Short mmCIF file of C-alpha atoms and ligand atoms in Angstrom, two decimals:
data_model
loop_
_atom_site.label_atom_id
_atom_site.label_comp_id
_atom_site.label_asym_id
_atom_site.label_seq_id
_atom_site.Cartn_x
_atom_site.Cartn_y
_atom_site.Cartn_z
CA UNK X 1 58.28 155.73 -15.90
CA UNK X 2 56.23 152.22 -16.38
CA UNK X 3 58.05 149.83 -18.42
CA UNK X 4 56.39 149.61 -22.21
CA UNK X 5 56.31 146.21 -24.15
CA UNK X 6 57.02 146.04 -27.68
CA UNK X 7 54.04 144.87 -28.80
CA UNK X 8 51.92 147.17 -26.61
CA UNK X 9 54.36 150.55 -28.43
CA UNK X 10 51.31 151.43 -30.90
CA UNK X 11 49.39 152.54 -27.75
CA UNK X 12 51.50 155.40 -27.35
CA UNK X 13 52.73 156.75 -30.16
CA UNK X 14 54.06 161.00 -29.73
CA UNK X 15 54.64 159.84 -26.10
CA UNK X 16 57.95 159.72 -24.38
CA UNK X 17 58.06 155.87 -22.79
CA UNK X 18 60.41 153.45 -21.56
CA UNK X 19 61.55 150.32 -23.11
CA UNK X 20 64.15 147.32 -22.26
CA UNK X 21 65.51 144.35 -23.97
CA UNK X 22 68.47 142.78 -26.11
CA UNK X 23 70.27 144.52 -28.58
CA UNK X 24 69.37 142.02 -31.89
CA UNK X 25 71.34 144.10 -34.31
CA UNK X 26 72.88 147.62 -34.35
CA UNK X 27 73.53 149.36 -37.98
CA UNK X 28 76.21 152.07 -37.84
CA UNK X 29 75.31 153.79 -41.23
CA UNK X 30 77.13 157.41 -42.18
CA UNK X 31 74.20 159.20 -41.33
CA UNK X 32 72.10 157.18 -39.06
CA UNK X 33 72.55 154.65 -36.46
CA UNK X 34 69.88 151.94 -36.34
CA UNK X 35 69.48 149.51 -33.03
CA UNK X 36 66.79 146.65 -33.06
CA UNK X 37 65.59 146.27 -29.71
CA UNK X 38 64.53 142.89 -28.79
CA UNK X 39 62.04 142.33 -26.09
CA UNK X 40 59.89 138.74 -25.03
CA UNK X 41 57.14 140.32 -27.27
CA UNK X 42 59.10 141.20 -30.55
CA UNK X 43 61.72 144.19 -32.34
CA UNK X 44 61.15 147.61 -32.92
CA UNK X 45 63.88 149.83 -34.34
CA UNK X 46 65.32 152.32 -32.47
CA UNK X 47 66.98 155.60 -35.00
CA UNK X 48 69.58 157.77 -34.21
CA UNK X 49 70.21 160.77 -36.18
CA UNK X 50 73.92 161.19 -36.09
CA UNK X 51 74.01 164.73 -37.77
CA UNK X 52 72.29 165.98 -34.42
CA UNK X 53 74.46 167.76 -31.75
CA UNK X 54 72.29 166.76 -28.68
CA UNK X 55 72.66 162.86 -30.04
CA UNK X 56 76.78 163.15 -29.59
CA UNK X 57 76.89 161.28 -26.40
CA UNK X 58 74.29 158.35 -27.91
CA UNK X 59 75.66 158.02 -31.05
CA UNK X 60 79.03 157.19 -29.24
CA UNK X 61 77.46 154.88 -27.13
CA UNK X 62 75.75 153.01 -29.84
CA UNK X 63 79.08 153.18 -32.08
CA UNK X 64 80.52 150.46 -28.78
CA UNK X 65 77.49 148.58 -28.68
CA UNK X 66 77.85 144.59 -29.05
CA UNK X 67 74.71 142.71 -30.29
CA UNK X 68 73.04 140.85 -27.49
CA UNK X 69 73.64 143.06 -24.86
CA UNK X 70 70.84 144.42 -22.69
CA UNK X 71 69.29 148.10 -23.05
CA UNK X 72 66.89 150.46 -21.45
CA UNK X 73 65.65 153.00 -23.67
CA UNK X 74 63.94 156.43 -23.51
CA UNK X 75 62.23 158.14 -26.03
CA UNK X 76 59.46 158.93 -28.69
CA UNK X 77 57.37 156.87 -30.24
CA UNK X 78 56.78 157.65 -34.02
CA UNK X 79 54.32 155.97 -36.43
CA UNK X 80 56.82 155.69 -39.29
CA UNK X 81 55.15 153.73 -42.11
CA UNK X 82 58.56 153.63 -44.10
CA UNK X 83 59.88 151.39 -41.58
CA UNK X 84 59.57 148.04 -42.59
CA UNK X 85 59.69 146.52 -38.77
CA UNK X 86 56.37 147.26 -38.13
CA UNK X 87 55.56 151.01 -39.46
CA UNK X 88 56.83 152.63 -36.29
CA UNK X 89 60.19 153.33 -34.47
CA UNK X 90 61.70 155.32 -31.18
CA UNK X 91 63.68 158.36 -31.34
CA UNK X 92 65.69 158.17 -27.75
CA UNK X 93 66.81 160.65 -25.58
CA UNK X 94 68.42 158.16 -23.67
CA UNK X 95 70.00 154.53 -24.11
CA UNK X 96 71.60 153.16 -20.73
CA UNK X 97 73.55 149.60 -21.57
CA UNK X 98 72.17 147.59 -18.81
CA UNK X 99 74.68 144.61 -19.21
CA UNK X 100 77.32 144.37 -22.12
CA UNK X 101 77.57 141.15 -24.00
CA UNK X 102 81.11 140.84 -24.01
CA UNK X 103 81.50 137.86 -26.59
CA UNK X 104 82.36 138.84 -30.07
CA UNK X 105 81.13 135.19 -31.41
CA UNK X 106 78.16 133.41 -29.78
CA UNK X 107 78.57 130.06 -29.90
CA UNK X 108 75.41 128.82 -31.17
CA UNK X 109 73.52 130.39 -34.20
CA UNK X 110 70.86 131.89 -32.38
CA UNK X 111 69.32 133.95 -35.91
CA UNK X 112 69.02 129.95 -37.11
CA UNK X 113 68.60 127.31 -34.79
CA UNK X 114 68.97 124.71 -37.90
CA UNK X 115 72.57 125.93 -38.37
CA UNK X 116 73.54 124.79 -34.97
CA UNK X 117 73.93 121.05 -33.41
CA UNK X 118 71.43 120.52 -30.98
CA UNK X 119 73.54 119.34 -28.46
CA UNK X 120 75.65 122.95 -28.86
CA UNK X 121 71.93 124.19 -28.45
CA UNK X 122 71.13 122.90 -25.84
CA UNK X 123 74.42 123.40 -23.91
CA UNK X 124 73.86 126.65 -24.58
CA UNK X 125 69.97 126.85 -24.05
CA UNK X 126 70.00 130.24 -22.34
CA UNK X 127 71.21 131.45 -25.73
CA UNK X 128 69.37 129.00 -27.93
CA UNK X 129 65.52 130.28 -26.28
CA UNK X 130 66.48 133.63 -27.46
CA UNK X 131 65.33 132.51 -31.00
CA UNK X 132 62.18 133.44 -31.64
CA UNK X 133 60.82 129.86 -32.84
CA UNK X 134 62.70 127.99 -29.33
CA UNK X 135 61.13 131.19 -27.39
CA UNK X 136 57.31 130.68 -28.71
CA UNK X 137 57.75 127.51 -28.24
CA UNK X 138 57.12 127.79 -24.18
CA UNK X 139 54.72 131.07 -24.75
CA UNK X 140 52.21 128.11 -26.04
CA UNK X 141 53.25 126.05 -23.37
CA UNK X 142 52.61 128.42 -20.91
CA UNK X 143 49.14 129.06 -22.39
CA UNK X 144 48.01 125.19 -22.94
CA UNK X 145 49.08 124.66 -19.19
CA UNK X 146 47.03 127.82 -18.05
CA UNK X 147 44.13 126.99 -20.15
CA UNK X 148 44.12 123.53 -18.22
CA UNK X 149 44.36 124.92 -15.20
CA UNK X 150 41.38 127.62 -15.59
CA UNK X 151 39.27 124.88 -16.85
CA UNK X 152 39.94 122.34 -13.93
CA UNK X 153 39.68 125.74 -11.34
CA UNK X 154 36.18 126.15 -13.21
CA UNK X 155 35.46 122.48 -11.74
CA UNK X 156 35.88 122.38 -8.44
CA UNK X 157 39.30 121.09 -8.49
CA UNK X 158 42.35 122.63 -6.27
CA UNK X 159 45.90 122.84 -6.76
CA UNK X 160 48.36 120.35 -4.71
CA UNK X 161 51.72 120.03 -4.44
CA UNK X 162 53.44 116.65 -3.24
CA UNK X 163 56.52 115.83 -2.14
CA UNK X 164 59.14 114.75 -4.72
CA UNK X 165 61.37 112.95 -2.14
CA UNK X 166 59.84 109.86 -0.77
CA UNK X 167 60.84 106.58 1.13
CA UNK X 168 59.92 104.18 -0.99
CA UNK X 169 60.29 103.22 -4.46
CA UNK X 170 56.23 104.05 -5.22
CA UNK X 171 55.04 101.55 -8.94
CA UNK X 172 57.85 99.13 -9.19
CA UNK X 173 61.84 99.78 -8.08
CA UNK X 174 63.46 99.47 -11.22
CA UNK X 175 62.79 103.27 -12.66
CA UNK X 176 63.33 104.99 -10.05
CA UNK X 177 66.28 107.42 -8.82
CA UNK X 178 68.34 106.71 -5.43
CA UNK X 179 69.04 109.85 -3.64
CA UNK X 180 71.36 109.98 -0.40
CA UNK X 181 69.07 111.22 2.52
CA UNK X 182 70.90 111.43 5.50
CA UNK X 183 72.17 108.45 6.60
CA UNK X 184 69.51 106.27 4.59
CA UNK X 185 68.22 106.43 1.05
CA UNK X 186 65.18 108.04 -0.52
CA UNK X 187 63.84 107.97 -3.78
CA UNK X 188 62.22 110.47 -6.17
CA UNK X 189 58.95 110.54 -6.87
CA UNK X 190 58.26 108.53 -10.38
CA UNK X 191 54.90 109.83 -10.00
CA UNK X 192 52.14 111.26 -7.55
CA UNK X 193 49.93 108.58 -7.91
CA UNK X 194 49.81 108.04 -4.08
CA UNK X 195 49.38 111.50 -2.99
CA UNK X 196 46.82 112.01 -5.39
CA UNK X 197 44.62 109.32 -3.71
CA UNK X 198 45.61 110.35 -0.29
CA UNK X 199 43.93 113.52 -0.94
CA UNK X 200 41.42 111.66 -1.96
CA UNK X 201 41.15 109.51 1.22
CA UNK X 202 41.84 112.93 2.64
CA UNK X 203 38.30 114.35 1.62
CA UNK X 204 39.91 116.73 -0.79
CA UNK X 205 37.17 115.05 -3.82
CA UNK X 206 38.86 117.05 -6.46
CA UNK X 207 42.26 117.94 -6.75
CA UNK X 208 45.80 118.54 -9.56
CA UNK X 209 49.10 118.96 -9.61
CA UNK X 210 51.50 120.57 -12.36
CA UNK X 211 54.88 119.36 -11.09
CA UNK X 212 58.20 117.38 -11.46
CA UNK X 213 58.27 113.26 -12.51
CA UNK X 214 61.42 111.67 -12.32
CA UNK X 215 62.22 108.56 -14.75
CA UNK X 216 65.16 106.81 -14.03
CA UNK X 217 64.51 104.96 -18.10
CA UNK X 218 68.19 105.00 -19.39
CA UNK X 219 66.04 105.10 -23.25
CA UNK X 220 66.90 107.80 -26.17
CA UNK X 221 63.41 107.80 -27.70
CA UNK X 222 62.49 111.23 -28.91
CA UNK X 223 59.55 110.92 -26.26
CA UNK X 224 61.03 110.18 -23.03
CA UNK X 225 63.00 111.97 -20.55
CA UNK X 226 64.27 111.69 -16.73
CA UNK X 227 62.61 114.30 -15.83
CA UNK X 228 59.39 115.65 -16.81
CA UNK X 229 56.48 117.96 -15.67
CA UNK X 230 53.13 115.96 -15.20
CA UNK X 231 49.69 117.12 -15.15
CA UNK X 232 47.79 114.86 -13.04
CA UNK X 233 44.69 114.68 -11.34
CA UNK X 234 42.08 112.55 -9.57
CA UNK X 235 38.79 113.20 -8.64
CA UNK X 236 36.10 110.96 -6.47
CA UNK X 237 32.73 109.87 -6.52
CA UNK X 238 33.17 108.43 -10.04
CA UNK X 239 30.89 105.64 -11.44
CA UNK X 240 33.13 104.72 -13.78
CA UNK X 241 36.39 105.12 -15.83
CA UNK X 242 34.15 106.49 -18.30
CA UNK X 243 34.02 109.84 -16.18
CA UNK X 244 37.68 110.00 -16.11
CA UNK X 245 37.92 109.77 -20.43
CA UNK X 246 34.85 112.18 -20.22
CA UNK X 247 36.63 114.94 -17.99
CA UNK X 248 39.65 114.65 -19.71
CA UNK X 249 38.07 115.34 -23.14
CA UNK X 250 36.35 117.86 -21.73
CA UNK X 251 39.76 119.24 -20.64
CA UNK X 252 41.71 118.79 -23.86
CA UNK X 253 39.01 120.39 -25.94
CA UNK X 254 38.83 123.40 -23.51
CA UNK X 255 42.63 123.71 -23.48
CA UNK X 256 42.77 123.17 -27.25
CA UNK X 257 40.33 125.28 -28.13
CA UNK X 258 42.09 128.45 -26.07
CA UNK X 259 45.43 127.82 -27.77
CA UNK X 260 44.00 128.16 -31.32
CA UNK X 261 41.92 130.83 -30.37
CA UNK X 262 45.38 132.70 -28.79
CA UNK X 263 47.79 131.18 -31.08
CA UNK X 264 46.25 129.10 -33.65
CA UNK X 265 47.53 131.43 -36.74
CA UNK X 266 51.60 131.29 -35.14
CA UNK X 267 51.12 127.96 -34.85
CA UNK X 268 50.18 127.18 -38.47
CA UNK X 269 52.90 129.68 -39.82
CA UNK X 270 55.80 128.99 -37.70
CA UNK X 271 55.29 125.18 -36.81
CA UNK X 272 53.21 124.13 -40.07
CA UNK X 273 50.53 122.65 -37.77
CA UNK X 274 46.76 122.67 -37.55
CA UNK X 275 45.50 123.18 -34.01
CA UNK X 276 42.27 120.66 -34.45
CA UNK X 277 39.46 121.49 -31.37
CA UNK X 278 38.24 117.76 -30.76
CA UNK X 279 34.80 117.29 -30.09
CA UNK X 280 33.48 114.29 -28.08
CA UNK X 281 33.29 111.52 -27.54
CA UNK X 282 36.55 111.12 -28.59
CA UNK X 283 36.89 107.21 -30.14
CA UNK X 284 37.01 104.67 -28.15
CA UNK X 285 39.01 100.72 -28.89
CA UNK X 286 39.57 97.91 -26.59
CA UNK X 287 43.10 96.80 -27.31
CA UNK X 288 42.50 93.18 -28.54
CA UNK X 289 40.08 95.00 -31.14
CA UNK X 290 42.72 97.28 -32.11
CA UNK X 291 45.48 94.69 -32.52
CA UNK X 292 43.15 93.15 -35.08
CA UNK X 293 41.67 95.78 -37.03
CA UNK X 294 45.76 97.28 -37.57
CA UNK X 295 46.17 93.80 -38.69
CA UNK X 296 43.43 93.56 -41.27
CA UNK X 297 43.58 97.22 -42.45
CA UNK X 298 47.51 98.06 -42.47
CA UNK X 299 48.87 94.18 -42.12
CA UNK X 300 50.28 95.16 -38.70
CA UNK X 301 51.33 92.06 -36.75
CA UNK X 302 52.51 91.64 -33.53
CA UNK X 303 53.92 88.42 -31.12
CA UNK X 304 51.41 87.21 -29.10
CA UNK X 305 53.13 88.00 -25.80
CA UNK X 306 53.40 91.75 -26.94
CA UNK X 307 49.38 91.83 -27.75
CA UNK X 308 49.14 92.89 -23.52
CA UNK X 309 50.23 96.53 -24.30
CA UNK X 310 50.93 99.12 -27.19
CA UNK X 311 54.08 99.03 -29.20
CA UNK X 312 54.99 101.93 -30.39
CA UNK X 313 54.24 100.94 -33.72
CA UNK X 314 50.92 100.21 -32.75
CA UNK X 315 50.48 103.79 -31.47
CA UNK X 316 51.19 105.26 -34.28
CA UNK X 317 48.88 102.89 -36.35
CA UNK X 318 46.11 103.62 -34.33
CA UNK X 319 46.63 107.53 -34.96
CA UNK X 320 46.00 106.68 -38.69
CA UNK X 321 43.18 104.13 -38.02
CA UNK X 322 41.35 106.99 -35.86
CA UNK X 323 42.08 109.25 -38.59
CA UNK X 324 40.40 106.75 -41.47
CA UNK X 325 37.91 105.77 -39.51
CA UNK X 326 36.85 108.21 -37.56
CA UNK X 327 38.62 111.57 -38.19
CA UNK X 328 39.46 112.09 -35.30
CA UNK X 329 43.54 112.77 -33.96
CA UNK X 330 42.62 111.27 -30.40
CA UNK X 331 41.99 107.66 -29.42
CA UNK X 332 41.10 106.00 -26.60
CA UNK X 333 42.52 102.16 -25.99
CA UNK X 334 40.92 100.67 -23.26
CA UNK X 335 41.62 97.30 -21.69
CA UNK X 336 44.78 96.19 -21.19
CA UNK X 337 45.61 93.09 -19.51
CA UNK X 338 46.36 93.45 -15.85
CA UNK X 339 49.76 92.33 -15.98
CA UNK X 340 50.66 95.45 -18.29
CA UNK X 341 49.00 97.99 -15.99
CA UNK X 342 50.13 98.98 -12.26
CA UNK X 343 48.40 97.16 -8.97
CA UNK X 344 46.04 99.84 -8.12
CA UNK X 345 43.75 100.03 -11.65
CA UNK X 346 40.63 98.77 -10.73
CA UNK X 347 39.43 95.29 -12.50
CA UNK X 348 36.11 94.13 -13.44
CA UNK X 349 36.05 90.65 -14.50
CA UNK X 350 39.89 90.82 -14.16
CA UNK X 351 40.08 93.54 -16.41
CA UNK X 352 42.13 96.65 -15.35
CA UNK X 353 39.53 100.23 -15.78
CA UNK X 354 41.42 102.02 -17.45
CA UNK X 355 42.86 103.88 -20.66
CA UNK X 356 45.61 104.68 -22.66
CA UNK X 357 44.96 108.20 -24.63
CA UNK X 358 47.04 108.30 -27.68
CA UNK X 359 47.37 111.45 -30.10
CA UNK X 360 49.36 112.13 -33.12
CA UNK X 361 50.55 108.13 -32.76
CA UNK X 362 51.63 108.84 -29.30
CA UNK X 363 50.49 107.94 -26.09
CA UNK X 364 49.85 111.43 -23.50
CA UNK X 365 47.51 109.67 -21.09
CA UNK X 366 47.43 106.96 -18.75
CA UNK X 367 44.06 106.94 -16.54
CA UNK X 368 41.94 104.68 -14.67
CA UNK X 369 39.28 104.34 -11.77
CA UNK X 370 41.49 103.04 -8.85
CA UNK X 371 40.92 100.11 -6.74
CA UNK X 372 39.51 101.94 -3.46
CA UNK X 373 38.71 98.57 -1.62
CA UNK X 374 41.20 98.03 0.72
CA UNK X 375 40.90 94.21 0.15
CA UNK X 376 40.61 94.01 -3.47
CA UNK X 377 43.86 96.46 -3.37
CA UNK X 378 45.56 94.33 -0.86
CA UNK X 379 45.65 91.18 -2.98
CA UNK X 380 46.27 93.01 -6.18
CA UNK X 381 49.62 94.48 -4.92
CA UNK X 382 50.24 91.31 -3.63
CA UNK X 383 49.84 89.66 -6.21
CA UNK X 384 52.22 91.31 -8.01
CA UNK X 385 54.62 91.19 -5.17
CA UNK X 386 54.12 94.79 -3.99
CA UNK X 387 52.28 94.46 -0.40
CA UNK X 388 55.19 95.17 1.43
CA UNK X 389 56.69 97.52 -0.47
CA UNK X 390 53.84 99.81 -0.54
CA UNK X 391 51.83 99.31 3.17
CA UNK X 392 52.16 103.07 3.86
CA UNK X 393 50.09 103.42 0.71
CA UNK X 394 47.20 100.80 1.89
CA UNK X 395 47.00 102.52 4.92
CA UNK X 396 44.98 105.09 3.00
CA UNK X 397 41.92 103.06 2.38
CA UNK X 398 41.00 101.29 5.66
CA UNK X 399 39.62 104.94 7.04
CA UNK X 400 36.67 105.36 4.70
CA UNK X 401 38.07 106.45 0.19
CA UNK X 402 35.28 107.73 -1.61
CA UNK X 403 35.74 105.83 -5.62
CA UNK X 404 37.88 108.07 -7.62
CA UNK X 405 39.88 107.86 -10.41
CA UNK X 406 42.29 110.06 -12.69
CA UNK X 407 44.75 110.45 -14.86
CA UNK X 408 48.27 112.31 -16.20
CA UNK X 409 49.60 113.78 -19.07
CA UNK X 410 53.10 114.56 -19.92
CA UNK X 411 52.84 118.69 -20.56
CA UNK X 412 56.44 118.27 -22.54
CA UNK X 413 54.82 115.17 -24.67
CA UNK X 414 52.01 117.49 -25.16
CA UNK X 415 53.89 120.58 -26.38
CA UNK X 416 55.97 118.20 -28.69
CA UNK X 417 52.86 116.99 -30.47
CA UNK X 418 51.12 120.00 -30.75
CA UNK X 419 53.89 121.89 -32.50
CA UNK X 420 54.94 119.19 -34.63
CA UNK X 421 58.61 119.24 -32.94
CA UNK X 422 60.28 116.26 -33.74
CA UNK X 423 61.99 115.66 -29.99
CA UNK X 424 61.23 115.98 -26.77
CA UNK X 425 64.14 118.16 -26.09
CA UNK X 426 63.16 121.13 -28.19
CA UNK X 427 59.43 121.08 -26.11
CA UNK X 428 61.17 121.43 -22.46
CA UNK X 429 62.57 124.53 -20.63
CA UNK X 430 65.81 122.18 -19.94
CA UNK X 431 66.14 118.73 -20.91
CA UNK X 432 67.40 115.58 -18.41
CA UNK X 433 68.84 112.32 -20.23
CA UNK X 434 70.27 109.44 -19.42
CA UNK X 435 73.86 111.50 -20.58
CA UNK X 436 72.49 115.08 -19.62
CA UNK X 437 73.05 116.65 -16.61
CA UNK X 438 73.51 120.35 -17.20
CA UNK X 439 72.69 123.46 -17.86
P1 ATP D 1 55.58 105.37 -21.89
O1 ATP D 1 54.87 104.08 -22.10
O2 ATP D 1 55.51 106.29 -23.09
O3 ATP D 1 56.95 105.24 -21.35
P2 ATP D 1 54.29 105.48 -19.36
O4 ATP D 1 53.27 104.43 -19.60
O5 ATP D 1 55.48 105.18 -18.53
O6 ATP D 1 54.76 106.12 -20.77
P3 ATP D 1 52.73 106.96 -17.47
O7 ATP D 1 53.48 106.44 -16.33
O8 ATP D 1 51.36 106.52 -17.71
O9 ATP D 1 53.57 106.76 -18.81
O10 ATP D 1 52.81 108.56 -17.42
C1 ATP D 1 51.77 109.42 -17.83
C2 ATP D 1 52.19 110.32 -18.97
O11 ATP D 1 53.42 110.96 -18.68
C3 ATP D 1 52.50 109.59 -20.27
O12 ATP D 1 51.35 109.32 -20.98
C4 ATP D 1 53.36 110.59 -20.98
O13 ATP D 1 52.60 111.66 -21.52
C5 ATP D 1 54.18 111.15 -19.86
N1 ATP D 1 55.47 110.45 -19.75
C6 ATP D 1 55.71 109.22 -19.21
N2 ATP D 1 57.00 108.92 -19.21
C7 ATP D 1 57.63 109.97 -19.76
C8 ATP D 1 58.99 110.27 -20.02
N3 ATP D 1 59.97 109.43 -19.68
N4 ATP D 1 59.28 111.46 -20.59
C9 ATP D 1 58.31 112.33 -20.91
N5 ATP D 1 57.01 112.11 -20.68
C10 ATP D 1 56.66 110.95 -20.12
#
């Protein structure tokens, strides 16, 4: 018999089906035995009439049942309007225990994640996703990511993977994690910046990854992690950063717009948040502009030597100046100075071609054209001291690079900000800090 979903019962109701999922709560009342069966798509109740001769062996069964255990079920659907979990319930001719939750006491509050530490939750996240606000959490996540995917798939672009493990320490050495390999070291990959525009020098023209970063930042914001999933992706034959900020508002809106349409109405009940579809162009601010209107509207000042880059005050002050101004949750900040952004931006009149994206008052986007000149990209890395270190990398462009350019997001940054969750931590499958290790 095919598996049935809760949320798919009402399809067959007077049909014998087949059901699994966790036992959420069992009622042993003197007439009538009640189980909630849990499954990834919601309860239903399961009755037991105990006055019943044939239900001796079930009501026995259900009498030893612990709560969290695991169930397959057999029986009747009934349309049962009295029942308050959703007007319907199974009679069963058969319940087989499938695994037995043998603690008495959970330790974690899994009916209220609030009445738990998050640290106990998270040490016990296995238990802590089986709350239905941690659970949701990643059935958005899972549909933002998808969304992104079908929209880039729509574009021409393919799906790469690149290796994780590489030989050299790829932006700059000092955030990167040392891994044994062999008898020499390796290094994982901080980001796929330089497969991305191999496959670029490759011919590829269009291509994205949804895969692993590792940070070695030894920082306990609420927005950083040591490891993270990026979405990146470059594509070639750009004129102009100004395609990259294009696509990727094209992007966000399409992914945007699919979550609301899918799970617009959870996300207002459950997380208290509007899912907003942008439209474009999304605003745009060059970051010496910026520094000064924050100053004149909200008396924001900054030391000089910080004006090269964002604070993180300043990202947040430019959510609520693109809200004033322009209504808008999304910004774009455009040019940095070089010295704040990585060797292989490409400059025009020395300055780097590229964006920060910031939403909500954080930033989810770094992109850029990239230098494809093999000269211009030889004295910008070494200028900043990196020609040796990354040679493999230049070897890319002496063979013919069409112009590209790209950009990644941070899918756990994403999550975080679209739900309103206050950490990080809560918007991953399984957190990595600088002090956590396991699950
Ligand atoms: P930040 O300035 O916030 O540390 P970054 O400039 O190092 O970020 P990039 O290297 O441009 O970030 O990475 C691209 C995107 O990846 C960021 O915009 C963000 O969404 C995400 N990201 C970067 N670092 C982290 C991290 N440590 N944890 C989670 N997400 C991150």
């Amino acid at each position: 018999m095919k598996r049935i979903y809760v949320n798919e019962l009402e399809n067959y109701y007077g049909q014998e089906i087949e059901i699994s999922g966790f036992v959420d709560n069992v009622r042993n009342l003197q007439w009538v035995q009640f189980v909630i069966l849990r499954d990834v798509t919601g309860k239903v109740q399961i009755t037991i009439e105990k006055s019943e001769e044939k239900n001796k062996e079930l009501v026995e069964l259900v009498s030893n049942l612990t709560n969290e255990s695991t169930i397959k079920v057999t029986g009747t659907v009934l349309e049962s309007p009295k029942v308050k979990l959703g007007g319907k319930e199974i009679i069963p001719t058969k319940i087989e225990v499938t695994s037995t939750c043998t603690e008495t006491e959970l330790p974690i509050n899994i009916k209220d994640k609030d009445a738990s530490l998050l640290d106990a939750r998270l040490d016990h996240r296995w238990l802590d996703l089986r709350n239905e606000y941690n659970m949701n959490i990643f059935k958005i996540q899972s549909k933002l990511v998808e969304a992104m995917r079908e929209f880039l798939y729509q574009n021409h672009f393919m799906e790469i993977h690149t290796p994780k493990l590489i030989a050299t320490a790829s932006e700059s050495g000092s955030e990167v994690f040392e891994v044994k390999y062999f008898d020499t070291l390796a290094y994982l990959a901080q980001s796929p910046q330089f497969y991305k525009q191999m496959a670029m020098s490759s011919g590829m023209d269009r291509i994205f990854e949804v895969g692993p970063v590792f940070r070695a930042e030894n920082s306990n914001t609420n927005r950083h992690t040591t490891e993270f999933t990026g979405f990146d992706l470059e594509f070639s034959y750009i004129d102009s950063y100004e395609d990259v900020m294009e696509l990727e508002e094209q992007l966000l809106m399409y992914a945007l717009k699919k979550v609301k349409d899918e799970y617009g109405d959870m996300i207002k009940e459950t997380y208290h948040q509007e899912v907003v579809v942008p439209t474009k162009p999304f605003p745009r601010i060059k970051l010496h502009d910026l520094y000064q209107e924050l100053e004149a509207r909200y008396g924001y000042q900054v030391a000089e030597e910080a004006k090269g880059d964002l604070t993180t005050e300043a990202e947040k002050l430019a959510y609520q100046y693109a809200m004033d101004v322009y209504n808008s949750e999304f910004i774009f900040v455009t040019d940095f100075t070089k010295d704040s952004r990585p060797f292989y931006h490409m400059r025009k009149d020395d300055i780097p071609q590229g964006y920060d994206l910031i939403w909500r008052g954080v930033e989810i986007t770094t992109g850029a054209q990239r230098e494809h000149r093999y000269e211009t990209l030889l004295q910008q890395a070494t200028e900043k001291g990196l020609d040796k270190d990354v040679e493999f990398y230049l070897q890319f462009f002496k063979y013919g690079c069409p112009p590209h350019g790209g950009f990644g997001i941070g899918v756990d940054r994403l999550t975080m900000l679209l739900l309103g969750i206050p950490t990080i931590k809560e918007a991953m499958f399984i957190f990595r800090g600088p002090t956590r290790l396991t699950p």
